[in-house]
Tab-separated table of C-alpha atoms in Angstrom:
chain	number	residue	atom	x	y	z
A	1	SER	CA	0.000	0.000	0.000
A	2	TYR	CA	1.005	3.617	-0.494
A	3	VAL	CA	3.256	5.049	2.212
A	4	LEU	CA	3.850	8.670	3.229
A	5	THR	CA	7.041	9.417	5.156
A	6	GLN	CA	7.426	12.458	7.433
A	7	PRO	CA	10.338	13.362	9.716
A	8	PRO	CA	9.330	12.864	13.360
A	9	SER	CA	10.354	16.329	14.452
A	10	VAL	CA	11.374	19.772	13.263
A	11	SER	CA	12.636	22.595	15.454
A	12	VAL	CA	12.713	26.258	14.531
A	13	ALA	CA	13.242	29.569	16.293
A	14	PRO	CA	10.415	32.109	16.412
A	15	GLY	CA	10.356	34.316	13.338
A	16	GLN	CA	12.172	31.798	11.171
A	17	SER	CA	10.687	29.521	8.509
A	18	ALA	CA	9.775	25.891	9.146
A	19	ARG	CA	9.768	23.356	6.322
A	20	MET	CA	8.175	19.956	6.821
A	21	THR	CA	8.433	17.295	4.156
A	22	CYS	CA	6.183	14.427	3.139
A	23	GLY	CA	7.738	11.766	0.954
A	24	GLY	CA	5.893	9.304	-1.255
A	25	ASN	CA	6.365	7.504	-4.551
A	26	ASN	CA	5.489	10.038	-7.266
A	27	ILE	CA	3.541	12.082	-4.741
A	28	GLY	CA	3.741	14.960	-7.216
A	29	GLY	CA	0.983	13.200	-9.142
A	30	LYS	CA	-1.399	13.307	-6.200
A	31	SER	CA	-3.256	16.041	-4.328
A	32	VAL	CA	-1.687	16.522	-0.902
A	33	HIS	CA	-3.471	17.931	2.114
A	34	TRP	CA	-1.925	19.108	5.390
A	35	TYR	CA	-3.410	19.193	8.876
A	36	GLN	CA	-2.326	20.925	12.066
A	37	GLN	CA	-3.131	19.279	15.391
A	38	ARG	CA	-2.439	21.138	18.593
A	39	PRO	CA	-2.248	19.082	21.813
A	40	GLY	CA	-5.653	17.901	22.958
A	41	GLN	CA	-7.435	19.299	19.924
A	42	ALA	CA	-8.911	17.955	16.710
A	43	PRO	CA	-6.939	18.310	13.477
A	44	VAL	CA	-7.418	21.431	11.370
A	45	LEU	CA	-6.940	21.567	7.605
A	46	VAL	CA	-4.257	24.167	6.806
A	47	VAL	CA	-3.376	23.411	3.166
A	48	PHE	CA	-5.315	21.417	0.550
A	49	ASP	CA	-4.683	20.363	-3.031
A	50	ASP	CA	-0.936	20.945	-2.608
A	51	THR	CA	-1.011	24.729	-2.376
A	52	ASP	CA	-4.451	26.106	-1.423
A	53	ARG	CA	-5.392	27.502	1.970
A	54	PRO	CA	-8.840	27.274	3.563
A	55	SER	CA	-10.378	30.546	4.597
A	56	GLY	CA	-9.030	31.718	7.918
A	57	ILE	CA	-5.612	30.096	7.530
A	58	PRO	CA	-2.819	32.701	7.527
A	59	GLU	CA	-0.810	33.304	4.372
A	60	ARG	CA	2.244	32.227	6.373
A	61	PHE	CA	1.188	28.648	5.598
A	62	SER	CA	2.097	27.458	2.113
A	63	GLY	CA	2.562	24.175	0.320
A	64	SER	CA	4.343	22.709	-2.659
A	65	ASN	CA	4.444	19.298	-4.286
A	66	SER	CA	6.761	17.845	-6.920
A	67	GLY	CA	8.387	14.558	-7.733
A	68	ASN	CA	8.560	12.402	-4.625
A	69	THR	CA	8.252	15.170	-2.015
A	70	ALA	CA	5.543	17.513	-0.808
A	71	THR	CA	6.454	20.345	1.545
A	72	LEU	CA	4.561	22.465	4.040
A	73	THR	CA	6.273	25.762	4.810
A	74	ILE	CA	5.376	28.046	7.683
A	75	SER	CA	6.919	31.487	7.412
A	76	ARG	CA	7.594	33.759	10.392
A	77	VAL	CA	6.864	30.951	12.821
A	78	GLU	CA	5.038	31.842	16.037
A	79	ALA	CA	4.798	30.002	19.343
A	80	GLY	CA	1.176	29.169	18.512
A	81	ASP	CA	2.299	27.152	15.492
A	82	GLU	CA	3.772	24.495	17.768
A	83	ALA	CA	1.785	21.370	16.906
A	84	ASP	CA	1.822	18.074	15.061
A	85	TYR	CA	1.467	18.308	11.289
A	86	TYR	CA	0.167	15.505	9.097
A	87	CYS	CA	0.169	15.121	5.336
A	88	GLN	CA	-2.560	13.127	3.615
A	89	VAL	CA	-3.455	11.826	0.163
A	90	TRP	CA	-6.139	9.690	-1.434
A	91	ASP	CA	-4.629	6.525	-2.918
A	92	THR	CA	-6.652	5.695	-6.019
A	93	ARG	CA	-5.191	2.190	-6.283
A	94	SER	CA	-6.511	1.082	-2.903
A	95	ASP	CA	-9.343	3.614	-2.496
A	96	HIS	CA	-7.850	4.469	0.883
A	97	VAL	CA	-7.001	7.713	2.625
A	98	ILE	CA	-3.324	7.672	3.607
A	99	PHE	CA	-1.832	9.775	6.412
A	100	GLY	CA	1.817	10.376	7.021
A	101	GLY	CA	3.176	9.570	10.458
A	102	GLY	CA	3.209	13.240	11.451
A	103	THR	CA	5.890	15.797	12.277
A	104	LYS	CA	6.092	17.501	15.649
A	105	LEU	CA	6.993	21.147	15.198
A	106	THR	CA	8.811	22.660	18.165
A	107	VAL	CA	9.176	26.428	18.315
B	1	GLN	CA	-21.186	27.295	10.979
B	2	VAL	CA	-20.183	23.736	10.170
B	3	GLN	CA	-20.346	21.514	13.219
B	4	LEU	CA	-19.759	17.807	13.731
B	5	VAL	CA	-20.379	16.179	17.105
B	6	GLU	CA	-19.386	12.607	17.879
B	7	SER	CA	-20.975	10.543	20.615
B	8	GLY	CA	-21.173	6.971	21.816
B	9	GLY	CA	-17.654	6.399	23.056
B	10	GLY	CA	-16.852	4.613	26.277
B	11	VAL	CA	-15.237	1.552	27.803
B	12	VAL	CA	-16.045	-1.789	26.178
B	13	GLN	CA	-14.720	-5.295	26.686
B	14	PRO	CA	-12.715	-7.063	23.979
B	15	GLY	CA	-14.934	-8.887	21.531
B	16	LYS	CA	-17.914	-6.651	22.215
B	17	SER	CA	-19.598	-4.083	19.985
B	18	LEU	CA	-20.081	-0.337	20.106
B	19	THR	CA	-21.740	2.173	17.788
B	20	LEU	CA	-20.540	5.741	17.392
B	21	SER	CA	-22.640	8.586	16.026
B	22	CYS	CA	-21.724	11.790	14.250
B	23	ALA	CA	-24.332	14.558	14.235
B	24	ALA	CA	-23.878	17.275	11.627
B	25	SER	CA	-25.180	20.829	11.376
B	26	GLY	CA	-24.457	24.045	9.510
B	27	PHE	CA	-24.199	22.549	6.025
B	28	THR	CA	-26.132	20.421	3.538
B	29	PHE	CA	-25.285	17.038	5.003
B	30	SER	CA	-26.604	15.068	2.032
B	31	SER	CA	-24.052	16.706	-0.285
B	32	TYR	CA	-20.884	15.596	1.519
B	33	GLY	CA	-19.049	12.412	2.282
B	34	ILE	CA	-18.074	11.607	5.859
B	35	HIS	CA	-14.721	10.248	7.013
B	36	TRP	CA	-14.039	8.429	10.238
B	37	VAL	CA	-10.479	8.796	11.517
B	38	ARG	CA	-8.985	7.499	14.758
B	39	GLN	CA	-5.977	8.305	16.884
B	40	ALA	CA	-4.586	5.879	19.418
B	41	PRO	CA	-3.135	7.452	22.580
B	42	GLY	CA	0.127	9.176	21.734
B	43	LYS	CA	0.000	8.029	18.109
B	44	GLY	CA	-0.729	9.545	14.723
B	45	LEU	CA	-3.896	9.762	12.688
B	46	GLU	CA	-5.294	6.590	11.145
B	47	TRP	CA	-8.070	6.706	8.574
B	48	VAL	CA	-10.880	4.246	9.320
B	49	ALA	CA	-13.684	4.656	6.783
B	50	LEU	CA	-15.386	6.883	4.244
B	51	ILE	CA	-19.010	6.927	3.182
B	52	TRP	CA	-20.161	8.834	0.133
B	53	TYR	CA	-22.642	11.692	0.318
B	54	ASP	CA	-25.539	9.437	-0.708
B	55	GLY	CA	-24.358	6.282	1.048
B	56	SER	CA	-23.892	4.474	-2.256
B	57	ASN	CA	-20.207	3.730	-1.690
B	58	TYR	CA	-18.029	3.148	1.329
B	59	TYR	CA	-14.410	2.284	1.928
B	60	TYR	CA	-12.598	0.820	4.916
B	61	ALA	CA	-9.067	0.591	6.201
B	62	ASP	CA	-7.717	-2.940	6.064
B	63	SER	CA	-7.406	-2.959	9.863
B	64	VAL	CA	-11.178	-2.672	10.349
B	65	LYS	CA	-12.653	-4.203	7.191
B	66	GLY	CA	-15.144	-6.916	8.059
B	67	ARG	CA	-15.524	-5.676	11.649
B	68	PHE	CA	-16.671	-2.055	11.248
B	69	THR	CA	-19.654	-0.755	9.282
B	70	VAL	CA	-20.205	2.870	8.333
B	71	SER	CA	-23.681	4.191	7.552
B	72	ARG	CA	-25.576	7.449	7.322
B	73	ASP	CA	-29.102	8.802	7.613
B	74	ASN	CA	-29.363	11.961	5.549
B	75	SER	CA	-32.819	12.736	6.915
B	76	LYS	CA	-31.322	12.918	10.423
B	77	LYS	CA	-27.982	14.425	9.307
B	78	THR	CA	-26.170	11.654	11.107
B	79	SER	CA	-23.475	9.094	10.346
B	80	HIS	CA	-22.811	5.983	12.396
B	81	LEU	CA	-19.814	3.719	12.838
B	82	GLN	CA	-20.753	0.273	14.091
B	83	MET	CA	-17.741	-1.476	15.571
B	84	ASN	CA	-17.851	-5.230	16.188
B	85	SER	CA	-15.308	-7.701	17.577
B	86	LEU	CA	-13.423	-4.890	19.246
B	87	ARG	CA	-9.781	-5.368	20.156
B	88	ALA	CA	-7.381	-3.563	22.464
B	89	GLY	CA	-5.748	-2.091	19.364
B	90	ASP	CA	-9.006	-0.282	18.529
B	91	THR	CA	-8.573	1.943	21.588
B	92	ALA	CA	-8.460	5.486	20.258
B	93	VAL	CA	-10.163	8.830	19.918
B	94	TYR	CA	-12.535	8.525	16.966
B	95	TYR	CA	-13.201	11.592	14.844
B	96	CYS	CA	-15.750	12.149	12.120
B	97	ALA	CA	-14.890	14.680	9.449
B	98	ARG	CA	-16.570	16.171	6.406
B	99	GLU	CA	-15.037	15.243	3.065
B	100	GLY	CA	-14.249	18.433	1.164
B	101	ASP	CA	-14.241	16.897	-2.299
B	102	SER	CA	-13.255	13.775	-4.202
B	103	SER	CA	-9.564	14.271	-3.419
B	104	GLY	CA	-10.250	12.883	0.032
B	105	ARG	CA	-9.519	15.932	2.115
B	106	ALA	CA	-11.298	16.368	5.433
B	107	ASP	CA	-12.174	20.022	5.736
B	108	TYR	CA	-14.079	20.051	9.047
B	109	TRP	CA	-13.608	17.759	12.019
B	110	GLY	CA	-15.526	16.951	15.169
B	111	GLN	CA	-13.872	16.999	18.592
B	112	GLY	CA	-13.763	13.217	18.806
B	113	THR	CA	-15.025	10.540	21.170
B	114	LEU	CA	-12.803	8.165	23.137
B	115	VAL	CA	-13.230	4.415	22.801
B	116	THR	CA	-11.364	2.239	25.285
B	117	VAL	CA	-11.311	-1.513	24.742
B	118	SER	CA	-10.347	-3.194	27.985
B	119	SER	CA	-11.410	-6.036	30.203
């Protein structure tokens, strides 16, 4: 089955940029979605279809997707961005939703 | 505003059954698919099931196929997840989420309900 690989953790200083990757075989051919999950809370969609942001999500959140890697970038990181981030795709071969293992962002 | 509220969680013995509910409001329920996603304590997100907007198709994770059944009642704006033959490994917070479109994204989530499988 399709596998998405995320680094377990990323650390960044406030005000800097955080880049979190999501690796998968030819993931550039799929639509990738990203979720933020703060401790004790439900996930929140922050980027969908590789690069789009839902209403209410700051422009500091951006996404890209090419080849075998999708990337979520958070510019000018704030303390409130500290959370777990998950990438997700729909695998058309298995008709399954696939989540990456998640990346813990520490600010 | 879009709202999803799960209920029905609790403590259940291994091998027993439990049914979760997801009550929706703030949108046209019959136009959207519903995902069920779970998260074991301290672990990542695991997709469980998806039911189409009209209930005509449904998909299951391999880990629950044959044991769990997803359904919906569009007249009551509710989805259900019937869980049979529960195992310790099914212990998790269970979320329902609205499917944004056919790319599988979940654009709104409930707050989740905890299911603990223990003797």
